[in-house]
CSV table of C-alpha atoms in Angstrom, one decimal:
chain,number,residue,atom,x,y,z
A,1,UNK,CA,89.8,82.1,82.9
A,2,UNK,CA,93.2,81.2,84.3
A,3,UNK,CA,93.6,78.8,81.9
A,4,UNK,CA,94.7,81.6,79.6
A,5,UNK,CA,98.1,81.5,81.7
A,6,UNK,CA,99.2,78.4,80.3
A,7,UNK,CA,103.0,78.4,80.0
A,8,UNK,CA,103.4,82.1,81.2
A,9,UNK,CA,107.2,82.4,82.3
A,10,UNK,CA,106.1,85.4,84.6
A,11,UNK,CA,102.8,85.6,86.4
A,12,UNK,CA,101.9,88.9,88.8
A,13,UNK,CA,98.9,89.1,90.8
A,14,UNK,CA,97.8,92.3,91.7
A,15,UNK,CA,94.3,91.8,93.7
A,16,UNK,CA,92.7,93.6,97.0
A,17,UNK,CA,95.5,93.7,100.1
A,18,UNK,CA,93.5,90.6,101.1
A,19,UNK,CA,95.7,87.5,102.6
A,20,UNK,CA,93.2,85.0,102.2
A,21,UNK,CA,92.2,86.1,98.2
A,22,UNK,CA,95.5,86.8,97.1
A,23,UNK,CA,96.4,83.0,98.4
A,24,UNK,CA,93.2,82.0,96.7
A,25,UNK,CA,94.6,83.2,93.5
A,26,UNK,CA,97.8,82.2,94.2
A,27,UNK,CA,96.8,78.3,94.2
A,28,UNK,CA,94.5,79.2,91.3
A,29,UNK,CA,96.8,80.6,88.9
A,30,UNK,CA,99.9,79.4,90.3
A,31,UNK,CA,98.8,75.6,88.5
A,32,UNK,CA,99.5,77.1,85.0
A,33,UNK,CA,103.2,78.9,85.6
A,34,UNK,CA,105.9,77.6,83.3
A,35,UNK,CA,107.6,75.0,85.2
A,36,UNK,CA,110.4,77.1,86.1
A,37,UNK,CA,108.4,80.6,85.9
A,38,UNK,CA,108.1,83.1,88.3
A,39,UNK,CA,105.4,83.7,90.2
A,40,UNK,CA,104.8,87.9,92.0
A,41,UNK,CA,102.4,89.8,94.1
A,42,UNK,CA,101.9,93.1,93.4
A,43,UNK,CA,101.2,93.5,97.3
A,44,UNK,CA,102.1,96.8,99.0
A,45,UNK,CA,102.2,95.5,102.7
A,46,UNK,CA,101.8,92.2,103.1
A,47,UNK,CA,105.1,90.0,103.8
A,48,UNK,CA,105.9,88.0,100.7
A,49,UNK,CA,107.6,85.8,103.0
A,50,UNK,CA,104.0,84.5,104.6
A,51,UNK,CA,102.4,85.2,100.8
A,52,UNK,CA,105.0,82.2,100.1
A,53,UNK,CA,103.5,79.9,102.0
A,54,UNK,CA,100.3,79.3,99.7
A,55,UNK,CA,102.9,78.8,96.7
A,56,UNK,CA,104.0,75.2,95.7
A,57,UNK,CA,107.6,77.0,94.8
A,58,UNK,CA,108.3,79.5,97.5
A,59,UNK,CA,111.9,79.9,95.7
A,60,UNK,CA,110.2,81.3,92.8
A,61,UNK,CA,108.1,83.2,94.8
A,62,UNK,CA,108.9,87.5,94.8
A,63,UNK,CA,106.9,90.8,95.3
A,64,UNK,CA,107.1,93.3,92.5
A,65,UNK,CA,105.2,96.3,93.6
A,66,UNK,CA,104.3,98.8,91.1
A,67,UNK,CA,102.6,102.4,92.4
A,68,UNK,CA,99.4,104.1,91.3
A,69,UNK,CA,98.8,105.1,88.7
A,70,UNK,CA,101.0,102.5,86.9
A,71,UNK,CA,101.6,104.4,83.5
A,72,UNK,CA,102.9,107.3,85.0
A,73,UNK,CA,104.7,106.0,88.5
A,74,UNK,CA,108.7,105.1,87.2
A,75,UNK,CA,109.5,103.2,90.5
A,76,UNK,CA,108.9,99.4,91.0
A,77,UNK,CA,109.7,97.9,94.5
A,78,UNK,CA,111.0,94.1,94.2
A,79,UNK,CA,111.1,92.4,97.2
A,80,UNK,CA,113.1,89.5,98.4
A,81,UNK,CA,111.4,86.6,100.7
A,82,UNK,CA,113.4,84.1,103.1
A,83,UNK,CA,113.1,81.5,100.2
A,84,UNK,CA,113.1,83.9,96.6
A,85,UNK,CA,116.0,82.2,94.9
A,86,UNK,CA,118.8,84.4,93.2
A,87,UNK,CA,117.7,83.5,89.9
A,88,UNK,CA,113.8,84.6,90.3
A,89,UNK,CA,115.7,87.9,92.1
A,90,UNK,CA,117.6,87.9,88.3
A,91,UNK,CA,114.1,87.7,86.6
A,92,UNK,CA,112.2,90.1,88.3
A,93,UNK,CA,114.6,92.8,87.8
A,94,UNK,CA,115.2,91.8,84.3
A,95,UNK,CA,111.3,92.6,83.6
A,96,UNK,CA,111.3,95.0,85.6
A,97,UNK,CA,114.3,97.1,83.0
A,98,UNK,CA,112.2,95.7,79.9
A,99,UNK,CA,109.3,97.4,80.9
A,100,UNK,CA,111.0,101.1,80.9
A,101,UNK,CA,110.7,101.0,84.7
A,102,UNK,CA,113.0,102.0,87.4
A,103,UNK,CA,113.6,98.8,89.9
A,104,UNK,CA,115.2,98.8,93.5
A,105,UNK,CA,115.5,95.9,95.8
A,106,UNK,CA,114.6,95.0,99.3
A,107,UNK,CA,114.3,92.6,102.1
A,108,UNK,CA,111.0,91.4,103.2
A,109,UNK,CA,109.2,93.2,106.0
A,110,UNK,CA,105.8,94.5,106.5
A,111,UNK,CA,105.1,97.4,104.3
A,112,UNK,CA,108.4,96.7,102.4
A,113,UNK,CA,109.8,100.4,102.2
A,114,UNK,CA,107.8,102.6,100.2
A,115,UNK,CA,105.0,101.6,102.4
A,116,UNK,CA,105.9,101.7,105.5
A,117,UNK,CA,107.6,105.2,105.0
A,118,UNK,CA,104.9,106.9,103.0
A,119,UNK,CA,102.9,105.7,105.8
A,120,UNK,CA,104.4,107.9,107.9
A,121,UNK,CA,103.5,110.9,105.7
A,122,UNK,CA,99.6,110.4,105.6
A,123,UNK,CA,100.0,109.2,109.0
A,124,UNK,CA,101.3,112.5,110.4
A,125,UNK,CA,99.1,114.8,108.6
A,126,UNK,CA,96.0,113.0,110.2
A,127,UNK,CA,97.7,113.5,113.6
A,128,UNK,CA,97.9,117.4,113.1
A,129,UNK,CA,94.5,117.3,112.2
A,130,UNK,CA,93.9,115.4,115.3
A,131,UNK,CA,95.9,117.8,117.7
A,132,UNK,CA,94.5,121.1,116.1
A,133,UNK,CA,95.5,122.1,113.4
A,134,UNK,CA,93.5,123.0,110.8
A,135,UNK,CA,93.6,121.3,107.5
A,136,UNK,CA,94.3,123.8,105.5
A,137,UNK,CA,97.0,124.5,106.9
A,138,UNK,CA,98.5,121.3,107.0
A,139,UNK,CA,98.0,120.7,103.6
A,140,UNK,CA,99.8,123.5,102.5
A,141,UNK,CA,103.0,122.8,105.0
A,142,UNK,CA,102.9,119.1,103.1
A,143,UNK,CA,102.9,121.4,99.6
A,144,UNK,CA,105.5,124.1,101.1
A,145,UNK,CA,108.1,121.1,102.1
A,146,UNK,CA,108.1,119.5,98.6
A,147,UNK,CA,105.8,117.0,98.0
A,148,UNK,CA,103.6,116.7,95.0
A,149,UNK,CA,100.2,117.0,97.5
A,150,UNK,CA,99.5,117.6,101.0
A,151,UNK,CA,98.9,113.9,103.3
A,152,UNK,CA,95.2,114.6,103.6
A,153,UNK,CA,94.7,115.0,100.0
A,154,UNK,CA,97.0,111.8,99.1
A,155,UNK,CA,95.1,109.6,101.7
A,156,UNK,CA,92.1,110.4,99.4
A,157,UNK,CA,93.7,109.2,96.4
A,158,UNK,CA,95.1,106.1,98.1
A,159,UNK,CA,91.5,105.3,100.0
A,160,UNK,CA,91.4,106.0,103.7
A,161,UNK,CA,89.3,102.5,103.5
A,162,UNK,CA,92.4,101.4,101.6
A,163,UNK,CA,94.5,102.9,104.8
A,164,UNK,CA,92.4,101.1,107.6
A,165,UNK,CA,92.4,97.6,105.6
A,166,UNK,CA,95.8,97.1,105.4
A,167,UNK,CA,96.2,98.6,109.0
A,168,UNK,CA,93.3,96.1,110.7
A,169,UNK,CA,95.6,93.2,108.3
A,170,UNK,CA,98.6,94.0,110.1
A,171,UNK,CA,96.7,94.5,113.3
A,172,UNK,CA,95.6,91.0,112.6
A,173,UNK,CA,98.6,89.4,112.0
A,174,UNK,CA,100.8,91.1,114.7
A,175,UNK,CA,98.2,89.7,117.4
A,176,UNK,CA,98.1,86.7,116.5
A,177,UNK,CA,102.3,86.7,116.8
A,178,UNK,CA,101.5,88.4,120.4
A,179,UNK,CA,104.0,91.4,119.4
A,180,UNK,CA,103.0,94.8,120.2
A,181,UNK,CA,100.3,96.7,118.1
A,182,UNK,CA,101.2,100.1,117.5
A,183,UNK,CA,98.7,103.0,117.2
A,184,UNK,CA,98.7,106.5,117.4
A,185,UNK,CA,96.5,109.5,116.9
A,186,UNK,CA,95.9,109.3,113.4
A,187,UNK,CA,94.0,106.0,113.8
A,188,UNK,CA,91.5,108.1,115.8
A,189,UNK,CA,90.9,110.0,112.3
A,190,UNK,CA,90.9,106.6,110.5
A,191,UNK,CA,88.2,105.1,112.7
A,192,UNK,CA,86.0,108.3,112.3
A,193,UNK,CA,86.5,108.8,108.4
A,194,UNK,CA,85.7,105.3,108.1
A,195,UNK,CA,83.4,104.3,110.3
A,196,UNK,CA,81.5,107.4,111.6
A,197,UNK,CA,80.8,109.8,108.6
A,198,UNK,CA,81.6,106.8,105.5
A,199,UNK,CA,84.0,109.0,103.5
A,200,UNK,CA,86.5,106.3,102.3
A,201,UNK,CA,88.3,108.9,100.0
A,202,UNK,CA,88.2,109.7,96.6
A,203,UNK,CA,87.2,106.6,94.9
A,204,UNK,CA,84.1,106.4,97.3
A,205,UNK,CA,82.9,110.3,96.3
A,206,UNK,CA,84.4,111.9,99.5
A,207,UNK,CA,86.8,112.2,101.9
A,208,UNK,CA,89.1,114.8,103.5
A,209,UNK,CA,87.8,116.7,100.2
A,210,UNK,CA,84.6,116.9,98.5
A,211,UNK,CA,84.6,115.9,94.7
A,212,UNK,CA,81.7,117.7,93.3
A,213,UNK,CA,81.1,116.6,89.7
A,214,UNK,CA,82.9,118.8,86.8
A,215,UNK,CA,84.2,121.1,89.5
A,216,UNK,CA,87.5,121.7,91.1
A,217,UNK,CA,87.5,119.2,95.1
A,218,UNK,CA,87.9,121.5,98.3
A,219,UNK,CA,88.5,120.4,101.6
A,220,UNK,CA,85.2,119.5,103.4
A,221,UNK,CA,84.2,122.1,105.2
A,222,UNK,CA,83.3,119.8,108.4
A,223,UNK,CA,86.8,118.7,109.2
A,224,UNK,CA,87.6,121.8,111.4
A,225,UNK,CA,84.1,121.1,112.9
A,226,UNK,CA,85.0,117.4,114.0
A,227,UNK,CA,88.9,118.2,114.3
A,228,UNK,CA,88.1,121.6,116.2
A,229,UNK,CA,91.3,124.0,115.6
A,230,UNK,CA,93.3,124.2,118.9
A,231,UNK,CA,94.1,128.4,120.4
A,232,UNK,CA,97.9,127.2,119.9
A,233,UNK,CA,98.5,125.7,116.2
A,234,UNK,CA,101.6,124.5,115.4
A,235,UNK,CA,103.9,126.9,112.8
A,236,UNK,CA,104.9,125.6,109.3
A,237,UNK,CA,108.4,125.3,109.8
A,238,UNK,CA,107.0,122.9,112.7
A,239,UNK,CA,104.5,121.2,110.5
A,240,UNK,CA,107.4,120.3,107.9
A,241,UNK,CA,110.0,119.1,110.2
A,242,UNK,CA,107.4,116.2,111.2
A,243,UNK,CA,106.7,115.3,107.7
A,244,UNK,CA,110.7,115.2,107.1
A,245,UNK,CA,111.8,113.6,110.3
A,246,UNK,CA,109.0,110.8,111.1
A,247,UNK,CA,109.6,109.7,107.0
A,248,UNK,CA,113.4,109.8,107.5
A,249,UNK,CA,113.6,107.9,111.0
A,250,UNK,CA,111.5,105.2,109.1
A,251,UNK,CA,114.0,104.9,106.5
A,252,UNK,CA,116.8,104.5,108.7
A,253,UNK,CA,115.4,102.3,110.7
A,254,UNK,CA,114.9,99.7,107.7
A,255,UNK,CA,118.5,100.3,107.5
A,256,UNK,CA,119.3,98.8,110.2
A,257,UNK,CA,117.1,96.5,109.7
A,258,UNK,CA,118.3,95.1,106.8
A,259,UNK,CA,115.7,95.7,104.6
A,260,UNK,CA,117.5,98.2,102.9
A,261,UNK,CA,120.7,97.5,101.9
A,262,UNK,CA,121.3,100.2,99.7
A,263,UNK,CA,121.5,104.0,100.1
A,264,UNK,CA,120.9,104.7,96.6
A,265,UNK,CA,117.8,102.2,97.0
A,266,UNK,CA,116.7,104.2,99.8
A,267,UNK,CA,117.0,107.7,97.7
A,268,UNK,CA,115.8,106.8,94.9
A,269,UNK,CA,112.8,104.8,96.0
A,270,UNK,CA,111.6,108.3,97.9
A,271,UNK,CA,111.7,110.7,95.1
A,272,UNK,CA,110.3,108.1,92.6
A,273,UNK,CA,107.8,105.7,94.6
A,274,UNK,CA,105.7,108.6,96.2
A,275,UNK,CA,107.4,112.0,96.0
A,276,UNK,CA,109.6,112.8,98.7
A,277,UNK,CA,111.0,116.5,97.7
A,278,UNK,CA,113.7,115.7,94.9
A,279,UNK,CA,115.7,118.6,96.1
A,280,UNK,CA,116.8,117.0,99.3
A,281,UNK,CA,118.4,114.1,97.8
A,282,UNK,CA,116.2,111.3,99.3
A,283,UNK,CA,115.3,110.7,102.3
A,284,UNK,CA,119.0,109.4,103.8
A,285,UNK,CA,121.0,112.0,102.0
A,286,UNK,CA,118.4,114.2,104.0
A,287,UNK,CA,121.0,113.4,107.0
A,288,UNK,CA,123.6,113.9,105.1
A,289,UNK,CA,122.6,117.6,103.9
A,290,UNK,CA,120.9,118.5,107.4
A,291,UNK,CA,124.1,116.7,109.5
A,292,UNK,CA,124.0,113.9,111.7
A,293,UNK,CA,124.3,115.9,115.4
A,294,UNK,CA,121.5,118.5,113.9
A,295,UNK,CA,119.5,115.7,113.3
A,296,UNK,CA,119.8,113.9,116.2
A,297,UNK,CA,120.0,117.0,118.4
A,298,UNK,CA,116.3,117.8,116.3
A,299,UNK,CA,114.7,114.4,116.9
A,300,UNK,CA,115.3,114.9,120.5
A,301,UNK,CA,113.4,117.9,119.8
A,302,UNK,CA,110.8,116.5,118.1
A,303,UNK,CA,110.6,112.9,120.1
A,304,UNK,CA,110.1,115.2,123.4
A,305,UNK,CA,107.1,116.8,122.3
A,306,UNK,CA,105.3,114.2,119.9
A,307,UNK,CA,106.7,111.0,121.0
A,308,UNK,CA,108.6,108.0,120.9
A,309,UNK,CA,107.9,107.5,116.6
A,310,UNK,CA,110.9,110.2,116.5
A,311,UNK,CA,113.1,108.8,118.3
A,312,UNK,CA,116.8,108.9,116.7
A,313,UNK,CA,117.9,105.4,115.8
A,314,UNK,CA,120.9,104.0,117.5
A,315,UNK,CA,122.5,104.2,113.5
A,316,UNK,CA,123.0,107.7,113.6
A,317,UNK,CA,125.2,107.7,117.0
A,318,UNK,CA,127.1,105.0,115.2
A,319,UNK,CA,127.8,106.7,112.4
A,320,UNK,CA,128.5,110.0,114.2
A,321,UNK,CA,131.7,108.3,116.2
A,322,UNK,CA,132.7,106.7,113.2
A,323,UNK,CA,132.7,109.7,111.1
A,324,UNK,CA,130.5,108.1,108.5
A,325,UNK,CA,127.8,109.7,106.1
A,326,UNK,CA,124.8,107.6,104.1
């Protein structure tokens, strides 16, 4: 009933990564705002930029993306479209301090930051699955570097079908703007977890793991069956330097970009949004600890063997013959 909303100063919606609903509830509730409220998506990928567009009052339009599970995540992304006025920017963050939660700020983009980095992370497991290696081992490398759980493990808890949704969105909306579609390996494991055996992840009953009731999950035993385990598996120390590296190229990048415009944004949003290892900084003071030639001399490494996804960004040449640090 959204007539409960009446006079809200600060409305948030927060349903499926669905363009088409969320504008649908947009128009809906959007009717009752205060007349100089705010209105938010909680969205995780979508741009808030083309969110805007089903708004009457795209200046008071923002994202404010909070992380599963709320009462426990700290972190809350707020995101800037081409039209969020300064004071809605101002109002967002103020809520975002009153509610004991820790705020940074970005640009718009697809997958904002948090997204489109930890992407990376449950992207790359699924390609080592892919290539050989077993999952065992991978999700121990993902436990050995830092993080809270291994990538297979936290695709469960995300939803692979959760995965492939907002992937086919932004397949979707990149087509019809005739730009490139990029895909990789790990969509191979996508299609087949979706499509071909229907375990979705955790929510669903099964995934990557089986979730028997009462009883501790383990990794279902067909993976290595369907993902056979090559005569030449990558190492750990190997396995770790592409959950690093292909997280940390994606940050700089939306440095460049613009869509960070903050290192501490950038650090803090790692360690608190979805656990990259707190010992290493962040994810850009990761350069800074590793140095900039070892880490461009290493992605060379790494873009020679796995591709063109760990390629060094032109940023870190840049700020090698300046002298610079993040």
């Amino acid at each position: 009933n959204y007539s409960q909303l009446v006079d809200c100063d600060l409305i948030i919606e927060a349903v499926f990564e669905d363009r088409e609903l969320k504008a649908k509830v947009t128009k809906d509730a959007e009717q009752f705002l205060e007349s100089n409220g705010v209105f938010a998506s909680n969205t995780s990928s979508i741009p808030i930029t083309s969110l805007a567009k089903s708004t009457i009052n795209p200046q008071k339009f923002i994202g404010i993306h909070f992380f599963s599970p709320v009462h426990k995540m700290k972190l809350v992304e707020i995101i800037k479209g081409k039209k969020t006025d300064s004071e809605t920017l101002a109002k967002a963050f103020d809520y975002v301090i009153k509610i004991n939660k820790v705020p940074i700020v970005v640009n718009d983009s697809r997958g904002f930051y948090t997204y489109r980095v930890f992407e990376r992370y449950t992207g790359e497991g699924m390609a080592l699955l892919f290539e050989g290696n077993s999952a065992e081992s991978i999700e121990a490398a993902g436990k050995k570097a830092g993080f809270p759980v291994g990538p297979l493990a936290v695709s469960d808890e995300i939803s692979i079908k959760l995965i492939a949704h907002i992937r086919d969105q932004k397949w979707r909306d990149l087509d019809r703007k005739k730009k490139d579609l990029e895909s990789g390996t790990w969509d191979n494991v996508i299609d087949f977890m979706t499509k071909e055996v229907k375990r979705n992840g955790r929510a669903s009953g099964s995934g990557f793991y089986e979730y028997p009731k009462d009883k501790k999950k383990y990794l279902w035993p067909k993976l290595n069956h369907h993902f056979p385990i090559s005569d030449t598996p990558l190492d750990e120390k190997e396995m770790i330097d592409r959950f690093y590296f292909i997280q940390v190229i994606e940050t700089i990048r939306c440095f460049e970009e613009g869509v960070l415009t903050k290192v501490v944004d950038a650090n803090i949003g790692s360690i608190f949004g979805w656990g990259f290892p707190s010992f290493t900084g962040g994810t850009l003071q990761f350069v800074n600890n590793y140095g900039f030639k070892e880490f461009k001399n290493r992605s060379q490494e790494l873009s020679d063997k796995y591709g063109n996804r760990f390629s060094c960004p032109k940023l870190i040449d840049e700020m090698i013959n300046n002298g610079d640090t993040f």
